[in-house]
Coordinates of N, CA, C and O in Angstrom, one line a residue:
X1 N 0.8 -1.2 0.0 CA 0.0 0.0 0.0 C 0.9 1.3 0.0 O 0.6 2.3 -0.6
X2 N 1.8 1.1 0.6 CA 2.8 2.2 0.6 C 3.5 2.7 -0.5 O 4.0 3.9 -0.3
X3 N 3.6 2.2 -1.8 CA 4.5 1.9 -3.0 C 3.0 2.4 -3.9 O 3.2 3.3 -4.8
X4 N 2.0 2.0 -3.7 CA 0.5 2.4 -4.4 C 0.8 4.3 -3.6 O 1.2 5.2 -4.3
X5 N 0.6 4.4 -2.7 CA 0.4 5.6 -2.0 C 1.0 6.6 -2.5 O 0.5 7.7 -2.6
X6 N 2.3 6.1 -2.9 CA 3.4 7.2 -3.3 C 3.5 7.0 -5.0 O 4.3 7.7 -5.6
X7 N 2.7 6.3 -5.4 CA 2.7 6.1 -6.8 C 1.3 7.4 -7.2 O 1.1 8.0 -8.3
X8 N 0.7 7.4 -6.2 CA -0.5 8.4 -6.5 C -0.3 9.6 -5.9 O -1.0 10.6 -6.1
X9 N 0.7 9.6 -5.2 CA 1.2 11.2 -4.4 C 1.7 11.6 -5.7 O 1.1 12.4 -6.4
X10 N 2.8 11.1 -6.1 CA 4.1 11.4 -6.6 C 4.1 11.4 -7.9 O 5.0 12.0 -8.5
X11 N 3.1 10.7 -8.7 CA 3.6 11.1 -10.0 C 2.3 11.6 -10.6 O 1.4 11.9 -9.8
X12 N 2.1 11.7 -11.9 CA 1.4 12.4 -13.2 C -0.1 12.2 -12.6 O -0.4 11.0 -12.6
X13 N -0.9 12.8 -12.3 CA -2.1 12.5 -12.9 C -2.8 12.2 -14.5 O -3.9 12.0 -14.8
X14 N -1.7 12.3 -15.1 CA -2.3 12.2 -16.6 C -2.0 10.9 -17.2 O -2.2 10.6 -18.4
X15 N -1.4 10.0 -16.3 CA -0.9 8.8 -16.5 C -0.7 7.7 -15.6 O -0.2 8.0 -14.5
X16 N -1.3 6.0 -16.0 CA -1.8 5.8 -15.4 C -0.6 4.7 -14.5 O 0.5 4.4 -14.9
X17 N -1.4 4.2 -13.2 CA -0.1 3.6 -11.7 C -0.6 2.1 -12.9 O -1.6 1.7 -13.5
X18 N 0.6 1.8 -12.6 CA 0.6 0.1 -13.2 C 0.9 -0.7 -11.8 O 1.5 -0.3 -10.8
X19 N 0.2 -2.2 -12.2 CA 1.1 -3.0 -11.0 C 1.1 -4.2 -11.8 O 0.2 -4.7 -12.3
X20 N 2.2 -4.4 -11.9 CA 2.6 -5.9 -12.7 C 2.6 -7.3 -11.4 O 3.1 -7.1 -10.3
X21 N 2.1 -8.5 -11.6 CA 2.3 -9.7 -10.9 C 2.8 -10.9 -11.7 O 2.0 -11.3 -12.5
X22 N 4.1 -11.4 -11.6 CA 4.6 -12.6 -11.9 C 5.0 -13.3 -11.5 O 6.2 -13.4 -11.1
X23 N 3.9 -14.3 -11.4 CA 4.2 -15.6 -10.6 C 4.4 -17.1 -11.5 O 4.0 -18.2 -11.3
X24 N 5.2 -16.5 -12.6 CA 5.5 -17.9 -14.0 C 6.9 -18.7 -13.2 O 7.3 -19.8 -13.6
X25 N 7.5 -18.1 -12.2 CA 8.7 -18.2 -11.9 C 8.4 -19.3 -10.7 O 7.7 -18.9 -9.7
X26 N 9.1 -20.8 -10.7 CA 8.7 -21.2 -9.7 C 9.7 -21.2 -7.6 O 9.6 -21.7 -6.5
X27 N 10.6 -20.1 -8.6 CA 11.2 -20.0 -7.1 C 10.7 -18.5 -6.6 O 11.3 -18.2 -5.5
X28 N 10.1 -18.0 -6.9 CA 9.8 -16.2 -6.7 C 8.4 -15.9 -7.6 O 7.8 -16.5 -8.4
X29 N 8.4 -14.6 -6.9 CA 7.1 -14.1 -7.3 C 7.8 -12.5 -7.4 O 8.6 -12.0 -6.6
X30 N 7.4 -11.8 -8.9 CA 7.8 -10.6 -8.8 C 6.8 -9.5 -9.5 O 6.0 -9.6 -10.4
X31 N 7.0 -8.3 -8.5 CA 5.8 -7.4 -8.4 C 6.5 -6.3 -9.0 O 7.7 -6.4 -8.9
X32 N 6.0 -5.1 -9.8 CA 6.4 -4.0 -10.1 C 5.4 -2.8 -10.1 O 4.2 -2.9 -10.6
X33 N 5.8 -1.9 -9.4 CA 4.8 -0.7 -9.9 C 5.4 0.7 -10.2 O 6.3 1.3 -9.5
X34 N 4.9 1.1 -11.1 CA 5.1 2.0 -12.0 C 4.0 3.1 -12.0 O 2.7 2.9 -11.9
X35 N 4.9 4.7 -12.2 CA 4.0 5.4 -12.6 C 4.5 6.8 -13.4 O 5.7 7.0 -13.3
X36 N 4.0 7.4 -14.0 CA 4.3 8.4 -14.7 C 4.8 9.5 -13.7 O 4.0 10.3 -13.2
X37 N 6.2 9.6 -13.5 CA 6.7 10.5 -13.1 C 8.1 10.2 -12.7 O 8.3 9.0 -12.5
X38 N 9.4 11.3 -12.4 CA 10.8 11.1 -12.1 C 11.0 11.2 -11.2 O 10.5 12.2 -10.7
X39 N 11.7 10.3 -10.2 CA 12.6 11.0 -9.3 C 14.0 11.6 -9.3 O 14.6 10.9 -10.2
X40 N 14.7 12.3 -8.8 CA 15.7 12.9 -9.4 C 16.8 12.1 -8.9 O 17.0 11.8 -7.7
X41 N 17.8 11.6 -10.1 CA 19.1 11.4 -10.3 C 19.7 11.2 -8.5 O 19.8 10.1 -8.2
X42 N 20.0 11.9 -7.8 CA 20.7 12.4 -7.0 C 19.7 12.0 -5.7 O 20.2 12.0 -4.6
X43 N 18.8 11.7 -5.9 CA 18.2 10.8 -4.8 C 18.2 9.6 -4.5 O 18.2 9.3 -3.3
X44 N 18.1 8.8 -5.5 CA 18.4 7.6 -5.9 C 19.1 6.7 -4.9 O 18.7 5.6 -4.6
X45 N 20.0 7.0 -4.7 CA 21.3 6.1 -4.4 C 20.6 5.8 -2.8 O 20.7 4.7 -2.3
X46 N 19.9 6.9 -2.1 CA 19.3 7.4 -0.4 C 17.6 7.4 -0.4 O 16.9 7.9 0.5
X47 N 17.1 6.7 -1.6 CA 15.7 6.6 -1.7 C 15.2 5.7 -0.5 O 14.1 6.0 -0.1
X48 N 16.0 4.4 0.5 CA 15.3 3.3 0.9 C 15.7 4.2 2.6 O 15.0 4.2 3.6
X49 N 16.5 4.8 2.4 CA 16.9 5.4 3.7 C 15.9 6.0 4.7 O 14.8 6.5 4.3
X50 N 16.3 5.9 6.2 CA 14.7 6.3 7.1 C 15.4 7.8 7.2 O 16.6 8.2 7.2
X51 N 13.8 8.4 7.3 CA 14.3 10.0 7.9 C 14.5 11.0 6.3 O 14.7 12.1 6.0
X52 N 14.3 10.2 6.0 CA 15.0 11.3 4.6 C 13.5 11.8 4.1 O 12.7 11.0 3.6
X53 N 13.3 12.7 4.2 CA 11.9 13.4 4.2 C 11.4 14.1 3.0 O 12.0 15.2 2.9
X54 N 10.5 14.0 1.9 CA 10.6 14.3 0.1 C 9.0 15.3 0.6 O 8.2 15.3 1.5
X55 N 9.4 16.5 -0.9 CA 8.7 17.4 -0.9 C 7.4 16.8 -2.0 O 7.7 16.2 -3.0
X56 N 6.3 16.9 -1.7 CA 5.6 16.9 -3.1 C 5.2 17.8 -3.7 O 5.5 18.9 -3.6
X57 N 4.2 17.3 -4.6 CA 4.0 18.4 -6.2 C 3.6 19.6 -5.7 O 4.0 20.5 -6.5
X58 N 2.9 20.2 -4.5 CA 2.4 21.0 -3.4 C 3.5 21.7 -2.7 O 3.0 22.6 -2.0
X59 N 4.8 21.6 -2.5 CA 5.5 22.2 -2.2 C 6.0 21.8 -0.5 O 7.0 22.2 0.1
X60 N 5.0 20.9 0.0 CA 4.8 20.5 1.4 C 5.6 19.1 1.6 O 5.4 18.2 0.9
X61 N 6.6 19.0 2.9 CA 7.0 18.4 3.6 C 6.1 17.0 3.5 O 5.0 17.3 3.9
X62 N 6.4 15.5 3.0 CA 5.3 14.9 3.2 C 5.3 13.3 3.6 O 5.2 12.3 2.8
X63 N 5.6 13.2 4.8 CA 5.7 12.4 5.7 C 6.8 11.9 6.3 O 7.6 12.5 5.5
X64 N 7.3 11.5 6.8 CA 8.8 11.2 8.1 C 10.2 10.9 7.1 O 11.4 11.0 7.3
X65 N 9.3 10.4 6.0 CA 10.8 9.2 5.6 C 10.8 8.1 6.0 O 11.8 7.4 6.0
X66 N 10.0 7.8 6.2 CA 10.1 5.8 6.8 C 9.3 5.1 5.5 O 9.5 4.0 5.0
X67 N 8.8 5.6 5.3 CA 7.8 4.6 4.1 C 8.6 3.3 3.3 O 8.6 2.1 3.5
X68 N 9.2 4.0 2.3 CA 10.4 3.1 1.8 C 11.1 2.3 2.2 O 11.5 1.2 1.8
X69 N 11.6 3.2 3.8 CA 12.8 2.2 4.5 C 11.9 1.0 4.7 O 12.2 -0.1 4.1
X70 N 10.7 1.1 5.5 CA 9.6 0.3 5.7 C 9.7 -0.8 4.9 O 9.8 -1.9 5.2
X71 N 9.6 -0.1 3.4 CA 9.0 -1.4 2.8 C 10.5 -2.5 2.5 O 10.6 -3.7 2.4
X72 N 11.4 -1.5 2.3 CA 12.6 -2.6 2.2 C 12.7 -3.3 2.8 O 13.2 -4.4 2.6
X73 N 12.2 -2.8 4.0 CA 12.5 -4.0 5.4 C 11.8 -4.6 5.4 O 12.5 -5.6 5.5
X74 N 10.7 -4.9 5.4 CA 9.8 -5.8 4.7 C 10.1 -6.8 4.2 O 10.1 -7.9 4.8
X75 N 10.4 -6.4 2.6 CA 10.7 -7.3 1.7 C 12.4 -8.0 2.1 O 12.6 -9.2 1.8
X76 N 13.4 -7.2 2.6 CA 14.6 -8.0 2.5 C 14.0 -9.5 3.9 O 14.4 -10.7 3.9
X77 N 13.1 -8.9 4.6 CA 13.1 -10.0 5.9 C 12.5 -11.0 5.6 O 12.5 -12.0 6.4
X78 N 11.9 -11.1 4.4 CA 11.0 -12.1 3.8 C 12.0 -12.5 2.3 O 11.6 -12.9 1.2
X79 N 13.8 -12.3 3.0 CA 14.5 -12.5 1.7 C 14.3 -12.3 0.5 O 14.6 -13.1 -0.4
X80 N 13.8 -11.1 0.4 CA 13.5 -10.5 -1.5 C 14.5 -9.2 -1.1 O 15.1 -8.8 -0.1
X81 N 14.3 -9.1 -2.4 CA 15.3 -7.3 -3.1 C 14.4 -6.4 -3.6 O 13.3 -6.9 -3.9
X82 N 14.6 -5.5 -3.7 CA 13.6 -4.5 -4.2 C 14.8 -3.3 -4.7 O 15.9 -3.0 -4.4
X83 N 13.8 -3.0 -5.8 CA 15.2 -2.1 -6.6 C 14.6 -0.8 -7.3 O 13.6 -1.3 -7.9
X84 N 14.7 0.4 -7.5 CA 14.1 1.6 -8.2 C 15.0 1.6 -9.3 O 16.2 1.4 -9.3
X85 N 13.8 2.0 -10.7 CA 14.5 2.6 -11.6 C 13.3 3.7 -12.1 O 12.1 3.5 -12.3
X86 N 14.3 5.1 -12.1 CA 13.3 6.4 -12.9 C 14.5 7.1 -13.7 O 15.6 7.6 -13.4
X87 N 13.5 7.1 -15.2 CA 14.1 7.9 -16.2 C 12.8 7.6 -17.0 O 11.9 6.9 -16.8
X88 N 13.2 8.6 -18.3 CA 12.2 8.9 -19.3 C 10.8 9.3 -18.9 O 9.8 8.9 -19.5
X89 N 10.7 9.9 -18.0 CA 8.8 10.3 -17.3 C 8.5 9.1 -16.9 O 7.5 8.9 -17.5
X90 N 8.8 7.9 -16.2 CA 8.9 6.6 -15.5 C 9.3 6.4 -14.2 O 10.5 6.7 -14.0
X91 N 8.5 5.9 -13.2 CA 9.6 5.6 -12.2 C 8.7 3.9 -11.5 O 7.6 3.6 -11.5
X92 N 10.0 3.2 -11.1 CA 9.3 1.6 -11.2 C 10.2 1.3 -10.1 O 11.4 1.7 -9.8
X93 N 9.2 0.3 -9.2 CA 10.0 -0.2 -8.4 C 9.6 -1.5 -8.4 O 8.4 -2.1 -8.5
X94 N 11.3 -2.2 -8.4 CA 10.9 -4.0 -8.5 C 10.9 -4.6 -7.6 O 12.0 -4.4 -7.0
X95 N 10.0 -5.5 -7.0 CA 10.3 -6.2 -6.1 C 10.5 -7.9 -6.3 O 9.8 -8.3 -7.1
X96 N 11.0 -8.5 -5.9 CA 11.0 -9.8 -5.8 C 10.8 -10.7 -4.3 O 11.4 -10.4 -3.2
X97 N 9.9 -11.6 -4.4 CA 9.7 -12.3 -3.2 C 10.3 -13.8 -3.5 O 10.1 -14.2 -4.6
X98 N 10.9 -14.7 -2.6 CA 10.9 -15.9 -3.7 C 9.7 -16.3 -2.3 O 9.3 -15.8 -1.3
X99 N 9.3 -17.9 -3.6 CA 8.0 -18.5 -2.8 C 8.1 -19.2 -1.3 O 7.1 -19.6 -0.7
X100 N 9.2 -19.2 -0.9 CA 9.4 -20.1 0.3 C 10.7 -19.8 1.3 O 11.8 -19.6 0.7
X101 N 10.6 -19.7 2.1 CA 12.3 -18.5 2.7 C 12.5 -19.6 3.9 O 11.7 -19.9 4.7
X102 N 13.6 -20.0 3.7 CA 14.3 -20.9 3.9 C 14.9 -20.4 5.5 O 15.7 -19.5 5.5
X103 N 14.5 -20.7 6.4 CA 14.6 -20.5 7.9 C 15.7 -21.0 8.3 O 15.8 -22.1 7.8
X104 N 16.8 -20.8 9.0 CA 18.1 -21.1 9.9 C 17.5 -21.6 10.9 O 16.5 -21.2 11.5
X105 N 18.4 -22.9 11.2 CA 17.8 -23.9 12.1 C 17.9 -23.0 13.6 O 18.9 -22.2 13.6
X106 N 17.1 -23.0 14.8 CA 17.6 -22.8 15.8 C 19.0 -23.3 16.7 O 19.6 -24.3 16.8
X107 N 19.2 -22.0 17.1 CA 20.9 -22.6 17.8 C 20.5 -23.7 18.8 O 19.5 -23.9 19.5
X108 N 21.4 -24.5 18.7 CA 21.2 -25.1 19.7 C 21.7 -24.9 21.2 O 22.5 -24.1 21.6
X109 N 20.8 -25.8 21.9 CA 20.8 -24.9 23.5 C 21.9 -25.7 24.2 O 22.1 -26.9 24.3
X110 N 22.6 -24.7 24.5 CA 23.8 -24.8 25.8 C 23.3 -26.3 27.0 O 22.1 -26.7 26.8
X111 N 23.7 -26.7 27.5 CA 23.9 -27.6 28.2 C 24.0 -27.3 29.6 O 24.2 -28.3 30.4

């Protein structure tokens, strides 16, 4: 919902939020959503970061900066990646889940 939210804050009204689902893959499931607008070059690298606080089309401060961090954390704890690409009036974020996350056995207990 977070990645939908900021796909409707953040980009074009004149163009529409996509959400791609692919699940042909039998080790992963991969999601993308897209929407008509940039983010700039120079953000990029500090997009997933908490605290980092983005202006919208309104000129207004708009919300903490956790969102993103959020969702990375999310998806890496459930062993996926998630990756931004924006250029050409585009901005898309990929995510990958695989189907089954493979758990580390418990330590075993001291004696």
């Amino acid at each position: 919902s977070n990645l939908l939210g900021n796909a409707m804050r953040h980009g074009s009204s004149e163009r529409p939020i996509t959400v791609d689902l692919d699940g042909s893959s039998h080790d992963s499931v991969r999601i993308a959503i897209a929407n008509g607008g940039c983010i700039p070059p120079d953000l990029l690298p500090t997009l997933f970061e908490p605290f980092r606080s983005t202006t919208s089309r309104g000129g207004r401060e708009d919300g903490l900066g956790l969102g993103l961090f959020i969702v990375r954390q999310i998806v890496l704890g459930h062993g996926g990646t998630i990756a931004v690409e924006s250029a050409d009036g585009r901005t898309a974020f990929h995510i990958e889940l695989p189907r089954a996350t493979v758990l580390a056995p418990p330590a075993a207990a001291e004696s």
